[in-house]
Amino acid sequence: VPFAGWTLPLHYGQGHLQSHLHTRRHCSLFDVSHMLQTLVYGRDRIRFMESLVVGDIAELKPGQGTLTLLTNEKGGITDDLIVTNTSEDHLYVVSNAACADKDLAILRDRAAQLQATGSDIHLEVSDNALLALQGPSMARVLQAGLSDDLAKLSFMNSISTTVFGVPGCRVTRCGYTGEDGVEISVPAARAVELAEQLLGVPDVWLAGLAARDSLRLEAGLCLYGNDIDETVTPAEAGLMWTLGKRRRVAMDFPGAAVIMAQVKDKPRRRRVGLTCVQAWTGAGQALLSSVYPHIPGTVTSGCPSPCLGKNIAMGYVEAAHSRAGTELTVEVRKKQHPAVITKMPFVPTQYYMAK
């Protein structure tokens, strides 16, 4: 299917439902090479990055990364990024494919502005492929091809290493499924080789966009362009945890005045999880389309949950009606169905924290 200018697999031979459940129980390989990977060099790289995002990049230890938000002057979310402070004297930034052109233009414009005042910054777009290995058996599968000890690599941490004989790979313990997983940035010329090595393990199946979307929704994770965009602020989206304490005080990121005013006065709407009361009988259910009639709101993502056997969704309602347990009505194919606001994640996450 078309996706952000790419042609990507929706699912492979096993189908969406089987692929989703296999990821939760075993391990799946996702080709996410459509994501933008940018390297930021120079002694002023931290200051450069913090002039664009809300996170405390300066506090990241070598090899540590964080989810952060690129914001605009109105406090809206231009993109959500993962920024890693590598041990090799550069920042490693992964951006959404749908925002790649926009993000790159912002990064380059800001770099040029700072360079004009004498700052030391250099951007490099990586042509590496990006493979995501996700699921409870990931560590066992990957450890067989690593000399590094995965037990020492915590969630949101990264190492540069050789993977199944392919040098120059960056392994980051993160992912978009809620499971323990890694994303492997691999030189493009050897990506197929590495993928085939991983797929040689019976536990590993290929997975496509359909499973990626239902897995991330069960984990309560946002899809840019659906659940967050330039009209949504971090406070409305429930993403204020991405703002570093130091950054909140300094208010030196784009849109800080708007965002911090919402923190003080509370936003008028909030992102919530929704569970449809009735069970579903299989794939092909319509997406939940709107919250109505007594509580104004919008549903931004929705699908049948393979793990829960009911419809789940994410959307925005007035803050006064956003408490978990609130009953409301959603419209599906012009029919009204009872639903309830539900805490997220819908399915418990399994992120790995090294002891």
XYZ file of C-alpha atoms in Angstrom:
355
model
C 0.000 0.000 0.000
C 1.153 3.629 -0.479
C 2.589 5.137 2.710
C 4.353 8.509 2.972
C 5.690 8.205 -0.571
C 6.768 4.595 -0.115
C 5.173 1.326 -1.152
C 4.992 -0.829 1.969
C 3.624 -4.304 2.793
C 0.298 -4.333 4.617
C 0.794 -7.943 5.693
C 2.541 -11.132 4.623
C 1.214 -14.645 4.053
C 0.118 -15.270 7.626
C -2.371 -12.387 7.624
C -2.840 -9.528 10.054
C -4.387 -11.311 13.038
C -1.850 -14.127 13.094
C 1.026 -11.694 12.617
C -0.124 -9.488 15.480
C -0.485 -12.397 17.910
C 2.827 -13.921 16.790
C 4.591 -10.652 17.694
C 3.055 -10.684 21.175
C 3.959 -14.359 21.733
C 7.196 -14.768 19.797
C 9.042 -12.305 17.526
C 8.473 -10.370 14.281
C 10.700 -8.444 11.895
C 9.467 -5.107 10.522
C 11.226 -3.229 7.719
C 11.000 0.403 8.829
C 13.626 1.781 6.451
C 11.156 4.488 5.406
C 11.962 6.336 8.651
C 14.342 9.305 8.362
C 17.676 8.812 10.127
C 19.784 11.930 10.721
C 23.186 12.297 12.389
C 24.045 15.599 14.096
C 27.747 16.382 14.607
C 29.601 19.322 16.139
C 30.364 20.752 19.570
C 27.062 22.718 19.558
C 24.856 19.751 18.619
C 23.080 19.672 22.014
C 22.204 23.360 21.928
C 21.059 22.984 18.326
C 18.732 20.084 19.142
C 17.322 21.718 22.252
C 16.402 24.806 20.227
C 13.933 22.623 18.315
C 12.619 19.968 20.736
C 11.139 19.879 24.245
C 13.380 17.177 25.742
C 16.412 17.517 27.994
C 18.995 16.291 25.502
C 21.909 17.536 27.606
C 21.076 15.090 30.412
C 21.259 12.005 28.178
C 24.154 9.738 29.023
C 26.336 8.299 26.233
C 24.245 5.695 24.430
C 20.966 6.903 25.963
C 17.997 8.101 23.912
C 14.601 9.653 24.510
C 11.307 10.211 22.753
C 10.900 13.933 22.262
C 8.703 16.370 20.354
C 9.533 18.860 17.643
C 7.148 21.751 18.347
C 6.029 24.884 16.512
C 5.565 28.413 17.854
C 1.874 27.726 18.583
C 2.791 24.742 20.766
C 1.675 22.189 18.178
C 3.559 18.952 17.550
C 5.492 19.078 14.277
C 6.750 15.522 14.790
C 7.706 13.027 17.474
C 11.346 11.917 17.303
C 13.761 9.609 19.043
C 17.021 11.403 19.807
C 19.989 9.337 21.004
C 23.195 10.747 22.449
C 25.583 8.210 20.951
C 28.963 7.240 22.410
C 30.541 8.321 19.104
C 30.236 12.116 19.522
C 27.052 12.664 17.533
C 23.292 12.645 18.006
C 21.252 10.014 16.182
C 17.757 11.219 15.282
C 14.935 9.030 13.926
C 11.918 10.834 12.446
C 8.603 9.714 10.976
C 8.552 9.052 7.241
C 5.462 11.213 6.719
C 7.349 14.164 8.238
C 10.764 13.485 6.666
C 10.832 16.393 4.205
C 9.345 18.827 6.712
C 11.685 17.751 9.513
C 14.787 17.852 7.352
C 13.960 21.377 6.157
C 13.528 22.523 9.787
C 16.800 20.899 10.863
C 18.736 22.369 7.947
C 17.260 25.851 8.357
C 18.061 25.934 12.056
C 21.562 24.573 11.474
C 22.194 27.319 8.894
C 20.971 29.986 11.335
C 23.315 28.815 14.073
C 26.225 28.249 11.697
C 25.855 31.876 10.578
C 26.578 32.947 14.170
C 29.649 30.723 14.454
C 28.124 27.546 15.900
C 29.706 24.191 15.107
C 26.958 21.935 13.666
C 26.971 19.449 10.810
C 24.031 17.350 9.618
C 24.299 14.068 7.774
C 21.343 12.063 6.451
C 21.987 8.345 6.863
C 21.192 6.008 3.977
C 21.128 3.004 6.315
C 18.180 0.634 6.321
C 16.250 0.219 9.574
C 14.961 -3.150 10.804
C 12.771 -3.560 13.896
C 12.863 -6.913 15.698
C 10.016 -7.014 18.213
C 8.624 -9.559 20.651
C 9.390 -11.585 23.789
C 11.889 -13.885 22.042
C 13.824 -10.963 20.476
C 16.672 -11.097 22.994
C 17.274 -14.818 22.484
C 17.182 -14.472 18.679
C 19.468 -11.429 18.514
C 21.920 -12.492 21.220
C 23.018 -15.402 19.013
C 24.457 -12.853 16.562
C 25.991 -10.405 19.042
C 29.188 -10.353 21.072
C 27.683 -7.622 23.293
C 25.511 -8.700 26.227
C 21.901 -7.657 25.533
C 21.068 -8.112 29.219
C 23.051 -4.907 29.848
C 21.154 -2.870 27.223
C 18.128 -1.128 28.754
C 15.074 0.272 27.011
C 15.926 3.469 25.051
C 19.648 2.728 25.061
C 21.841 2.141 22.022
C 25.133 0.550 20.993
C 27.190 0.442 17.809
C 28.104 -3.152 17.082
C 28.370 -6.037 14.619
C 25.150 -8.025 14.121
C 25.368 -11.532 12.639
C 28.637 -10.603 10.962
C 27.440 -7.229 9.616
C 29.629 -4.419 11.053
C 28.590 -0.800 11.522
C 25.117 -1.502 12.932
C 23.400 0.606 15.583
C 21.159 -1.440 17.879
C 18.653 0.602 19.908
C 16.397 -1.137 22.433
C 13.080 0.452 21.533
C 10.140 -0.085 19.229
C 6.552 0.671 18.336
C 4.787 -2.458 19.587
C 4.943 -2.270 23.377
C 7.067 -5.427 23.408
C 10.733 -5.806 24.243
C 12.448 -5.061 20.949
C 15.238 -3.376 19.049
C 15.631 -1.202 15.991
C 18.762 -2.025 13.986
C 20.230 0.654 11.734
C 22.205 -1.379 9.183
C 24.247 -0.381 6.108
C 21.760 -0.618 3.228
C 23.968 -2.866 1.087
C 23.799 -5.590 3.762
C 20.236 -5.127 5.024
C 18.796 -8.046 3.035
C 21.607 -10.283 4.290
C 20.850 -9.381 7.901
C 17.096 -9.759 7.418
C 17.585 -13.232 5.940
C 19.813 -14.220 8.874
C 17.087 -13.180 11.324
C 14.315 -14.828 9.301
C 16.311 -18.038 9.349
C 15.149 -18.461 12.949
C 11.720 -20.191 12.951
C 10.484 -17.883 15.729
C 10.842 -14.814 13.477
C 8.085 -13.847 11.028
C 7.936 -10.852 8.730
C 5.262 -8.327 9.745
C 3.704 -5.435 7.843
C 1.904 -2.157 8.448
C -1.385 -3.701 9.631
C 0.224 -5.491 12.583
C 2.441 -2.482 13.312
C -0.640 -0.277 13.621
C -2.743 -2.588 15.810
C 0.242 -3.395 18.046
C 1.068 0.266 18.639
C -2.591 1.070 19.382
C -2.820 -1.710 21.996
C 0.332 -0.156 23.523
C -1.317 3.296 23.602
C 1.267 4.818 21.244
C 0.449 7.732 18.944
C 0.528 7.670 15.146
C 1.680 11.011 13.772
C -0.931 12.530 11.474
C -3.744 10.653 13.226
C -3.382 11.094 16.984
C -0.954 14.023 17.039
C -0.228 16.800 14.564
C 0.567 20.511 14.419
C -2.839 21.422 15.898
C -2.299 19.276 19.014
C -0.120 20.314 21.963
C 1.874 18.021 24.284
C -0.515 18.865 27.144
C -3.569 17.840 25.117
C -1.868 14.674 23.875
C -0.832 13.488 27.341
C 2.834 13.796 26.371
C 4.017 16.299 28.966
C 6.354 13.609 30.342
C 8.567 14.307 27.306
C 9.344 17.813 28.641
C 12.502 17.891 30.725
C 12.217 19.677 34.085
C 15.038 22.025 33.189
C 13.357 22.841 29.878
C 10.049 23.661 31.595
C 11.805 26.231 33.762
C 13.919 27.679 30.948
C 10.958 27.775 28.496
C 13.474 27.879 25.649
C 11.760 25.606 23.129
C 9.284 26.552 20.362
C 5.767 27.144 21.677
C 6.876 27.097 25.327
C 4.572 29.945 26.399
C 1.487 28.238 24.954
C 2.363 24.797 26.307
C 3.263 25.937 29.815
C 0.116 28.077 30.016
C -1.890 24.920 29.305
C -0.026 23.110 32.066
C -1.042 25.865 34.489
C -4.645 26.328 33.334
C -5.278 22.743 32.097
C -5.978 22.010 28.417
C -9.583 22.054 27.194
C -9.296 18.590 25.641
C -7.297 15.451 26.343
C -6.234 12.325 24.491
C -7.984 9.257 25.890
C -8.311 5.555 25.259
C -11.711 4.073 24.383
C -12.985 0.524 24.610
C -16.129 -0.535 22.777
C -18.250 -2.678 25.050
C -19.294 -5.261 22.468
C -16.821 -7.921 21.348
C -15.818 -8.269 17.723
C -15.975 -11.415 15.643
C -13.019 -10.908 13.348
C -11.027 -8.495 11.213
C -12.764 -6.009 8.968
C -14.640 -4.016 11.608
C -15.076 -0.355 10.756
C -12.874 2.133 12.543
C -14.575 4.109 15.267
C -15.321 7.454 13.671
C -16.637 9.937 16.201
C -17.547 10.421 19.838
C -21.116 11.602 20.262
C -23.668 12.886 21.106
C -23.407 14.179 24.708
C -19.615 14.481 24.904
C -18.051 16.345 21.979
C -14.926 14.645 20.694
C -13.139 12.905 17.879
C -11.738 9.419 17.489
C -8.322 9.481 15.827
C -7.350 5.782 15.719
C -9.335 2.601 16.157
C -9.236 -1.118 15.423
C -10.283 -4.502 16.776
C -7.783 -5.587 19.436
C -6.541 -9.109 18.639
C -5.388 -9.557 22.247
C -8.515 -8.233 23.982
C -11.261 -9.363 21.609
C -12.992 -5.980 21.566
C -12.721 -2.702 19.703
C -10.219 -0.178 21.035
C -9.627 3.393 19.987
C -7.847 6.604 20.838
C -9.206 10.109 20.541
C -9.863 13.494 22.124
C -12.667 14.548 24.447
C -13.315 17.599 26.594
C -11.022 17.495 29.620
C -13.987 17.604 32.010
C -15.174 14.258 30.624
C -11.797 12.523 30.228
C -11.762 10.453 33.422
C -11.298 6.692 32.982
C -14.612 4.871 33.367
C -16.677 7.612 31.714
C -19.347 6.089 29.486
C -20.094 7.618 26.107
C -21.273 6.734 22.620
C -19.284 6.280 19.435
C -20.522 6.200 15.886
C -19.480 3.287 13.669
C -20.856 3.250 10.122
C -23.608 5.672 11.188
C -24.665 3.420 14.064
C -24.223 4.318 17.718
C -22.408 1.972 20.096
C -21.671 2.276 23.832
C -18.032 2.796 24.797
C -16.044 3.610 27.912
C -12.935 5.728 28.458
C -10.127 3.336 29.354
C -6.626 3.824 30.727
C -3.782 3.165 28.309
C -1.877 1.098 27.420
C -4.710 -1.304 26.675
C -2.225 -4.206 26.763
C 0.624 -3.970 29.340
C 3.966 -2.992 27.830
C 7.007 -5.226 28.191
C 9.904 -2.756 27.885
C 13.170 -4.143 29.251
C 15.045 -2.425 32.068
C 18.520 -3.848 32.792
C 19.142 -4.675 36.450
